[in-house]
């Protein structure tokens, strides 16, 4: 009846990152940090976990001689997010 929730996405900050990226597809690290109100260090660790899972791609480049990090959701990340939302909806329906 209850499906297991993806442990990678079942973290407040990682879920927030994925929720942002699901709508805009890619964003700069600084934008994500501002929107989630996370510290750079904590966000960096969580972004790495999402990257290791194959849910996001991390692109490091330079813009006007400054380092820039772009996080981009992958097709696997979209599928995982959609499955997570579907599982949560199942939990909500079970309570009715």
N, CA, C and O atoms as a MOPAC input file, in Angstrom:
PM7 MOZYME 1SCF
protein

 N      0.83800 1    -1.19300 1     0.00000 1
 C      0.00000 1     0.00000 1     0.00000 1
 C      0.88200 1     1.25700 1     0.00000 1
 O      0.68100 1     2.15400 1    -0.81900 1
 N      1.84400 1     1.32200 1     0.90200 1
 C      2.73600 1     2.47400 1     0.95200 1
 C      4.01400 1     2.14600 1     0.19300 1
 O      4.70100 1     1.17500 1     0.51000 1
 N      4.32500 1     2.94700 1    -0.79500 1
 C      5.55700 1     2.75600 1    -1.55400 1
 C      6.70900 1     3.42700 1    -0.81300 1
 O      6.53500 1     4.45400 1    -0.15700 1
 N      7.88500 1     2.82400 1    -0.93300 1
 C      9.07000 1     3.42100 1    -0.31800 1
 C      9.35600 1     4.77500 1    -0.96700 1
 O      9.23700 1     4.93500 1    -2.18200 1
 N      9.73100 1     5.73300 1    -0.14200 1
 C     10.10400 1     7.04600 1    -0.64500 1
 C     11.60300 1     7.05500 1    -0.93800 1
 O     12.39900 1     6.53000 1    -0.15900 1
 N     11.97300 1     7.64300 1    -2.04500 1
 C     13.37200 1     7.72500 1    -2.46300 1
 C     14.18400 1     8.43500 1    -1.38100 1
 O     13.94300 1     9.61300 1    -1.11500 1
 N     15.14400 1     7.74600 1    -0.74800 1
 C     15.91100 1     8.38000 1     0.33200 1
 C     16.76300 1     9.56000 1    -0.14100 1
 O     17.09000 1    10.44300 1     0.65100 1
 N     17.11800 1     9.57900 1    -1.41300 1
 C     17.87800 1    10.71900 1    -1.94200 1
 C     17.00400 1    11.97200 1    -1.94700 1
 O     17.46800 1    13.05900 1    -1.60400 1
 N     15.75900 1    11.82100 1    -2.33000 1
 C     14.85600 1    12.97700 1    -2.39800 1
 C     14.17700 1    13.27400 1    -1.06900 1
 O     13.63300 1    14.36200 1    -0.88100 1
 N     14.20400 1    12.32600 1    -0.15100 1
 C     13.50800 1    12.50100 1     1.12000 1
 C     14.38200 1    13.23700 1     2.13600 1
 O     14.51100 1    12.83000 1     3.29100 1
 N     14.95900 1    14.30200 1     1.67900 1
 C     15.76200 1    15.20700 1     2.49800 1
 C     15.26700 1    16.60500 1     2.15400 1
 O     15.09700 1    16.93000 1     0.97800 1
 N     15.03800 1    17.41500 1     3.14300 1
 C     14.42900 1    18.72100 1     2.91500 1
 C     15.19000 1    19.55500 1     1.88500 1
 O     14.58100 1    20.10300 1     0.96700 1
 N     16.49500 1    19.65500 1     2.02400 1
 C     17.26300 1    20.51600 1     1.12200 1
 C     17.35800 1    19.91100 1    -0.28200 1
 O     17.22500 1    20.62800 1    -1.27400 1
 N     17.58700 1    18.59800 1    -0.37100 1
 C     17.65500 1    17.97900 1    -1.70600 1
 C     16.31200 1    18.06600 1    -2.40600 1
 O     16.25800 1    18.28800 1    -3.61600 1
 N     15.23200 1    17.89700 1    -1.66800 1
 C     13.89600 1    18.01900 1    -2.25400 1
 C     13.64500 1    19.45700 1    -2.71100 1
 O     13.02600 1    19.67400 1    -3.75300 1
 N     14.11400 1    20.42500 1    -1.95400 1
 C     13.96400 1    21.83100 1    -2.34000 1
 C     14.73300 1    22.12400 1    -3.63000 1
 O     14.22700 1    22.81600 1    -4.51300 1
 N     15.94100 1    21.60000 1    -3.73500 1
 C     16.74400 1    21.79600 1    -4.94700 1
 C     16.02200 1    21.19900 1    -6.14800 1
 O     15.90800 1    21.84000 1    -7.19300 1
 N     15.53900 1    19.98200 1    -6.00000 1
 C     14.85000 1    19.32100 1    -7.10800 1
 C     13.54900 1    20.03500 1    -7.45200 1
 O     13.18500 1    20.12500 1    -8.62500 1
 N     12.85300 1    20.53800 1    -6.45500 1
 C     11.60600 1    21.26800 1    -6.69700 1
 C     11.86000 1    22.53900 1    -7.50100 1
 O     11.06300 1    22.90100 1    -8.36700 1
 N     12.96200 1    23.20800 1    -7.21400 1
 C     13.33400 1    24.38400 1    -8.00000 1
 C     13.67100 1    23.99700 1    -9.43700 1
 O     13.19500 1    24.61600 1   -10.38900 1
 N     14.49200 1    22.97600 1    -9.57500 1
 C     14.98500 1    22.60100 1   -10.89400 1
 C     13.91100 1    21.96800 1   -11.77700 1
 O     13.99400 1    22.05500 1   -13.00200 1
 N     12.91700 1    21.34100 1   -11.18000 1
 C     11.87600 1    20.69200 1   -11.98000 1
 C     11.12400 1    21.72600 1   -12.82000 1
 O     10.64700 1    21.41900 1   -13.91200 1
 N     11.02500 1    22.93700 1   -12.30700 1
 C     10.29800 1    23.98000 1   -13.02800 1
 C     11.15600 1    24.79300 1   -13.98700 1
 O     10.66600 1    25.25900 1   -15.01600 1
 N     12.43000 1    24.96700 1   -13.65700 1
 C     13.26800 1    25.85100 1   -14.48700 1
 C     14.39000 1    25.11900 1   -15.21300 1
 O     15.12700 1    25.72300 1   -15.99200 1
 N     14.52300 1    23.81200 1   -14.95600 1
 C     15.48700 1    22.92400 1   -15.62700 1
 C     16.93700 1    23.13700 1   -15.22600 1
 O     17.66400 1    22.15800 1   -15.05600 1
 N     17.38800 1    24.38200 1   -15.06800 1
 C     18.76600 1    24.62300 1   -14.62300 1
 C     18.83800 1    25.95300 1   -13.90400 1
 O     18.04600 1    26.86200 1   -14.15100 1
 N     19.82000 1    26.04700 1   -12.99500 1
 C     19.98100 1    27.28200 1   -12.22400 1
 C     21.41100 1    27.36700 1   -11.70400 1
 O     22.09200 1    26.35600 1   -11.53200 1
 N     21.84400 1    28.59400 1   -11.46000 1
 C     23.15200 1    28.81800 1   -10.86300 1
 C     23.10900 1    28.41600 1    -9.38900 1
 O     22.08400 1    28.53800 1    -8.71800 1
 N     24.24300 1    27.94100 1    -8.91600 1
 C     24.38600 1    27.53400 1    -7.52100 1
 C     23.95800 1    28.66200 1    -6.59000 1
 O     23.25900 1    28.41800 1    -5.60600 1
 N     24.36800 1    29.89100 1    -6.88700 1
 C     24.04200 1    31.02400 1    -6.00300 1
 C     22.52900 1    31.26600 1    -5.95000 1
 O     21.99500 1    31.61200 1    -4.89600 1
 N     21.83900 1    31.08700 1    -7.07500 1
 C     20.38000 1    31.23800 1    -7.10200 1
 C     19.73300 1    30.19300 1    -6.19700 1
 O     18.83700 1    30.50700 1    -5.41400 1
 N     20.19600 1    28.95000 1    -6.31400 1
 C     19.64200 1    27.87000 1    -5.49200 1
 C     19.92000 1    28.13300 1    -4.02300 1
 O     19.05100 1    27.92800 1    -3.17500 1
 N     21.13400 1    28.58800 1    -3.71900 1
 C     21.49400 1    28.89100 1    -2.32500 1
 C     20.57800 1    29.96800 1    -1.74600 1
 O     20.11500 1    29.85100 1    -0.61100 1
 N     20.32100 1    31.01200 1    -2.52600 1
 C     19.44700 1    32.09400 1    -2.05900 1
 C     18.01600 1    31.61400 1    -1.85900 1
 O     17.38000 1    31.95100 1    -0.86000 1
 N     17.51200 1    30.83600 1    -2.79500 1
 C     16.11800 1    30.37500 1    -2.72600 1
 C     15.88700 1    29.37400 1    -1.59700 1
 O     14.80800 1    29.33800 1    -1.00600 1
 N     16.90000 1    28.56300 1    -1.30000 1
 C     16.73800 1    27.54700 1    -0.25400 1
 C     17.20600 1    28.02800 1     1.11300 1
 O     16.96300 1    27.37200 1     2.12600 1
 N     17.87300 1    29.17000 1     1.13600 1
 C     18.41100 1    29.73300 1     2.37800 1
 C     19.40900 1    28.78300 1     3.03800 1
 O     19.51500 1    28.73200 1     4.26300 1
 N     20.13500 1    28.03800 1     2.21600 1
 C     21.11900 1    27.07700 1     2.71300 1
 C     22.50100 1    27.71800 1     2.74700 1
 O     22.76300 1    28.70400 1     2.05800 1
 N     23.36200 1    27.14900 1     3.54800 1
 C     24.75200 1    27.58900 1     3.51400 1
 C     25.40800 1    26.98200 1     2.27900 1
 O     24.96600 1    25.95000 1     1.77300 1
 N     26.45400 1    27.62300 1     1.80600 1
 C     27.15000 1    27.13200 1     0.61700 1
 C     27.70800 1    25.73100 1     0.86400 1
 O     27.63800 1    24.87200 1    -0.01600 1
 N     28.25400 1    25.50000 1     2.04300 1
 C     28.83000 1    24.19600 1     2.35400 1
 C     27.80200 1    23.08000 1     2.36900 1
 O     28.01800 1    22.02300 1     1.77700 1
 N     26.68100 1    23.31300 1     3.04800 1
 C     25.62400 1    22.30100 1     3.12000 1
 C     25.03700 1    22.04800 1     1.73000 1
 O     24.82400 1    20.90100 1     1.33900 1
 N     24.78100 1    23.11300 1     0.99800 1
 C     24.21700 1    22.96000 1    -0.34200 1
 C     25.17500 1    22.19400 1    -1.24500 1
 O     24.74900 1    21.35100 1    -2.03500 1
 N     26.44000 1    22.47900 1    -1.13300 1
 C     27.44300 1    21.79000 1    -1.93900 1
 C     27.41200 1    20.28100 1    -1.69800 1
 O     27.48500 1    19.49800 1    -2.64500 1
 N     27.30600 1    19.87800 1    -0.44400 1
 C     27.23700 1    18.45400 1    -0.10000 1
 C     25.98000 1    17.82100 1    -0.68600 1
 O     26.03300 1    16.71900 1    -1.23300 1
 N     24.85200 1    18.51500 1    -0.57200 1
 C     23.58300 1    17.95900 1    -1.05900 1
 C     23.55100 1    17.90700 1    -2.58800 1
 O     23.00600 1    16.96500 1    -3.16400 1
 N     24.12500 1    18.90200 1    -3.23800 1
 C     24.21400 1    18.90900 1    -4.70200 1
 C     25.06400 1    17.72800 1    -5.16300 1
 O     24.73700 1    17.07700 1    -6.15600 1
 N     26.14300 1    17.45300 1    -4.45200 1
 C     27.00300 1    16.31800 1    -4.81100 1
 C     26.24300 1    15.00300 1    -4.69500 1
 O     26.41400 1    14.11600 1    -5.53200 1
 N     25.40800 1    14.86500 1    -3.66900 1
 C     24.61400 1    13.63500 1    -3.50700 1
 C     23.62700 1    13.48100 1    -4.65600 1
 O     23.44000 1    12.37700 1    -5.16600 1
 N     22.99800 1    14.57100 1    -5.06600 1
 C     22.07700 1    14.52500 1    -6.20600 1
 C     22.82300 1    14.18700 1    -7.49100 1
 O     22.32100 1    13.44200 1    -8.33400 1
 N     24.01400 1    14.73600 1    -7.63200 1
 C     24.83500 1    14.44700 1    -8.80700 1
 C     25.25200 1    12.98400 1    -8.82400 1
 O     25.17000 1    12.32600 1    -9.86100 1
 N     25.69600 1    12.47300 1    -7.68500 1
 C     26.11400 1    11.07300 1    -7.58000 1
 C     24.96700 1    10.11600 1    -7.91300 1
 O     25.19300 1     9.03300 1    -8.45300 1
 N     23.74300 1    10.52000 1    -7.59000 1
 C     22.56800 1     9.70000 1    -7.88300 1
 C     22.15400 1     9.80100 1    -9.35300 1
 O     21.31600 1     9.03100 1    -9.82200 1
 N     22.74700 1    10.75500 1   -10.07300 1
 C     22.39800 1    10.94500 1   -11.47800 1
 C     21.17300 1    11.81200 1   -11.68800 1
 O     20.62100 1    11.85600 1   -12.78800 1
 N     20.73900 1    12.50900 1   -10.62700 1
 C     19.53100 1    13.32800 1   -10.71400 1
 C     19.79800 1    14.72200 1   -11.27000 1
 O     18.90800 1    15.34500 1   -11.84800 1
 N     21.01700 1    15.20700 1   -11.09600 1
 C     21.37600 1    16.50200 1   -11.66200 1
 C     22.75900 1    16.41400 1   -12.30100 1
 O     23.55700 1    15.52700 1   -11.99700 1
 N     23.00500 1    17.35000 1   -13.18100 1
 C     24.32100 1    17.51400 1   -13.79300 1
 C     24.87600 1    18.82600 1   -13.25700 1
 O     24.15000 1    19.81500 1   -13.14700 1
 N     26.15200 1    18.83400 1   -12.92700 1
 C     26.79200 1    20.03800 1   -12.41100 1
 C     27.82000 1    20.50000 1   -13.43800 1
 O     28.73200 1    19.75800 1   -13.80200 1
 N     27.65800 1    21.72800 1   -13.89300 1
 C     28.54300 1    22.30100 1   -14.90400 1
 C     29.32100 1    23.43700 1   -14.25600 1
 O     28.73500 1    24.40300 1   -13.76800 1
 N     30.63800 1    23.31500 1   -14.25400 1
 C     31.48400 1    24.37400 1   -13.69200 1
 C     32.15400 1    25.09500 1   -14.85100 1
 O     32.75400 1    24.47500 1   -15.72900 1
 N     32.03800 1    26.41500 1   -14.83500 1
 C     32.58900 1    27.23100 1   -15.90800 1
 C     32.98000 1    28.59800 1   -15.34600 1
 O     32.83100 1    28.86100 1   -14.15300 1
 N     33.46600 1    29.43100 1   -16.19900 1
 C     33.80600 1    30.79800 1   -15.80500 1
 C     32.93000 1    31.77800 1   -16.57100 1
 O     32.64700 1    31.59000 1   -17.75400 1
 N     32.50700 1    32.83000 1   -15.87200 1
 C     31.71500 1    33.90400 1   -16.47000 1
 C     32.36200 1    35.20900 1   -16.02200 1
 O     32.37600 1    35.52400 1   -14.83200 1
 N     32.89300 1    35.96000 1   -16.96900 1
 C     33.59200 1    37.21200 1   -16.65600 1
 C     34.70500 1    36.99600 1   -15.62600 1
 O     34.84200 1    37.76500 1   -14.67500 1
 N     35.48300 1    35.95800 1   -15.82700 1
 C     36.60900 1    35.60400 1   -14.95200 1
 C     36.21100 1    35.16100 1   -13.55100 1
 O     37.07300 1    35.06700 1   -12.67700 1
 N     34.94000 1    34.88700 1   -13.31300 1
 C     34.47700 1    34.38700 1   -12.02500 1
 C     33.95500 1    32.96800 1   -12.19500 1
 O     33.31300 1    32.66200 1   -13.20000 1
 N     34.22200 1    32.10000 1   -11.22600 1
 C     33.69700 1    30.74000 1   -11.34500 1
 C     32.17500 1    30.73600 1   -11.24700 1
 O     31.58200 1    31.49400 1   -10.48000 1
 N     31.56800 1    29.87600 1   -12.03000 1
 C     30.10800 1    29.76400 1   -12.05800 1
 C     29.75600 1    28.28000 1   -12.05500 1
 O     30.32400 1    27.49700 1   -12.81700 1
 N     28.82800 1    27.90700 1   -11.20500 1
 C     28.37400 1    26.52700 1   -11.13200 1
 C     26.89600 1    26.48900 1   -11.50500 1
 O     26.06500 1    27.17200 1   -10.90600 1
 N     26.59400 1    25.67300 1   -12.50700 1
 C     25.21500 1    25.51100 1   -12.97600 1
 C     24.75200 1    24.11600 1   -12.59900 1
 O     25.46800 1    23.13900 1   -12.82000 1
 N     23.56600 1    24.01600 1   -12.03400 1
 C     22.95200 1    22.72400 1   -11.72600 1
 C     21.79500 1    22.52600 1   -12.69600 1
 O     20.94200 1    23.39800 1   -12.85800 1
 N     21.78500 1    21.36900 1   -13.33100 1
 C     20.79900 1    21.07700 1   -14.36300 1
 C     20.15900 1    19.72400 1   -14.07400 1
 O     20.86500 1    18.73700 1   -13.86600 1
 N     18.84000 1    19.66800 1   -14.05800 1
 C     18.15000 1    18.40800 1   -13.78800 1
 C     18.29200 1    17.47900 1   -14.99000 1
 O     18.25100 1    17.92300 1   -16.13700 1
 N     18.46000 1    16.19500 1   -14.71700 1
 C     18.60800 1    15.20100 1   -15.77700 1
 C     17.25800 1    14.49800 1   -15.99900 1
 O     16.36000 1    14.60700 1   -15.16500 1
 N     17.12000 1    13.78900 1   -17.10400 1
 C     15.88900 1    13.00200 1   -17.30200 1
 C     15.65100 1    12.00300 1   -16.16100 1
 O     14.50800 1    11.77900 1   -15.76200 1
 N     16.72100 1    11.40900 1   -15.63900 1
 C     16.58300 1    10.49300 1   -14.49500 1
 C     16.08200 1    11.25200 1   -13.26400 1
 O     15.30700 1    10.71500 1   -12.47300 1
 N     16.52500 1    12.49500 1   -13.10700 1
 C     16.06700 1    13.31900 1   -11.99400 1
 C     14.59900 1    13.67000 1   -12.10800 1
 O     13.87600 1    13.66600 1   -11.11100 1
 N     14.15500 1    13.97400 1   -13.31800 1
 C     12.73400 1    14.26600 1   -13.55200 1
 C     11.89600 1    13.03700 1   -13.21000 1
 O     10.88200 1    13.14200 1   -12.52100 1
 N     12.32300 1    11.87400 1   -13.69400 1
 C     11.58600 1    10.63400 1   -13.43200 1
 C     11.54100 1    10.32600 1   -11.93500 1
 O     10.49400 1     9.94000 1   -11.41400 1
 N     12.66300 1    10.49400 1   -11.24500 1
 C     12.71400 1    10.22300 1    -9.81000 1
 C     11.80800 1    11.18300 1    -9.04100 1
 O     11.11700 1    10.77700 1    -8.10700 1
 N     11.81400 1    12.45500 1    -9.43800 1
 C     10.96800 1    13.44900 1    -8.76700 1
 C      9.49200 1    13.11500 1    -8.97500 1
 O      8.69800 1    13.17200 1    -8.03600 1
 N      9.13400 1    12.77100 1   -10.19800 1
 C      7.73700 1    12.43200 1   -10.49300 1
 C      7.29900 1    11.19000 1    -9.72800 1
 O      6.17100 1    11.13400 1    -9.23800 1
 N      8.17500 1    10.19400 1    -9.61800 1
 C      7.86000 1     8.98300 1    -8.85700 1
 C      7.70000 1     9.31000 1    -7.37200 1
 O      6.83400 1     8.75200 1    -6.69900 1
 N      8.52900 1    10.20700 1    -6.87100 1
 C      8.46000 1    10.61500 1    -5.46700 1
 C      7.12400 1    11.30700 1    -5.18000 1
 O      6.46400 1    11.01600 1    -4.18200 1
 N      6.73900 1    12.22200 1    -6.06500 1
 C      5.46800 1    12.94100 1    -5.89100 1
 C      4.29900 1    11.95900 1    -5.95100 1
 O      3.35500 1    12.06300 1    -5.16900 1
 N      4.36700 1    11.01400 1    -6.87600 1
 C      3.29800 1    10.01300 1    -7.00500 1
 C      3.19500 1     9.17600 1    -5.72300 1
 O      2.09400 1     8.89300 1    -5.25300 1
 N      4.33500 1     8.78400 1    -5.16600 1
 C      4.33100 1     8.01300 1    -3.92200 1
 C      3.74100 1     8.82700 1    -2.78100 1
 O      2.98500 1     8.29300 1    -1.96900 1
 N      4.07200 1    10.10700 1    -2.70800 1
 C      3.50400 1    10.96200 1    -1.65300 1
 C      1.98700 1    11.08100 1    -1.79700 1
 O      1.25600 1    11.07000 1    -0.80700 1
 N      1.52700 1    11.19500 1    -3.03800 1
 C      0.07600 1    11.25500 1    -3.26500 1
 C     -0.59700 1     9.97500 1    -2.78300 1
 O     -1.71600 1    10.00900 1    -2.27200 1
 N      0.08800 1     8.85100 1    -2.94600 1
 C     -0.43200 1     7.57800 1    -2.43600 1
 C     -0.57600 1     7.59100 1    -0.92900 1
 O     -1.54800 1     7.06100 1    -0.39200 1
 N      0.38500 1     8.19300 1    -0.24000 1
 C      0.30400 1     8.32100 1     1.21000 1
 C     -0.89600 1     9.17300 1     1.61300 1
 O     -1.59600 1     8.86200 1     2.57700 1
 N     -1.12400 1    10.24900 1     0.86200 1
 C     -2.24000 1    11.14100 1     1.18600 1
 C     -3.58400 1    10.46700 1     0.94400 1
 O     -4.51800 1    10.64400 1     1.72600 1
 N     -3.68500 1     9.70800 1    -0.11900 1
 C     -4.94700 1     8.99700 1    -0.42800 1
 C     -5.24300 1     7.92400 1     0.60000 1
 O     -6.40800 1     7.66200 1     0.90100 1
 N     -4.22000 1     7.30500 1     1.13800 1
 C     -4.41700 1     6.23200 1     2.11200 1
 C     -5.08500 1     6.73000 1     3.38900 1
 O     -5.76300 1     5.97500 1     4.08600 1
 N     -4.88600 1     7.98900 1     3.67800 1
 C     -5.46700 1     8.56500 1     4.88900 1
 C     -6.92200 1     8.94800 1     4.75900 1
 O     -7.55700 1     9.33000 1     5.74200 1
 N     -7.45500 1     8.85100 1     3.55600 1
 C     -8.86700 1     9.26300 1     3.36100 1
 C     -9.81200 1     8.10600 1     3.49500 1
 O    -11.02300 1     8.28000 1     3.36200 1

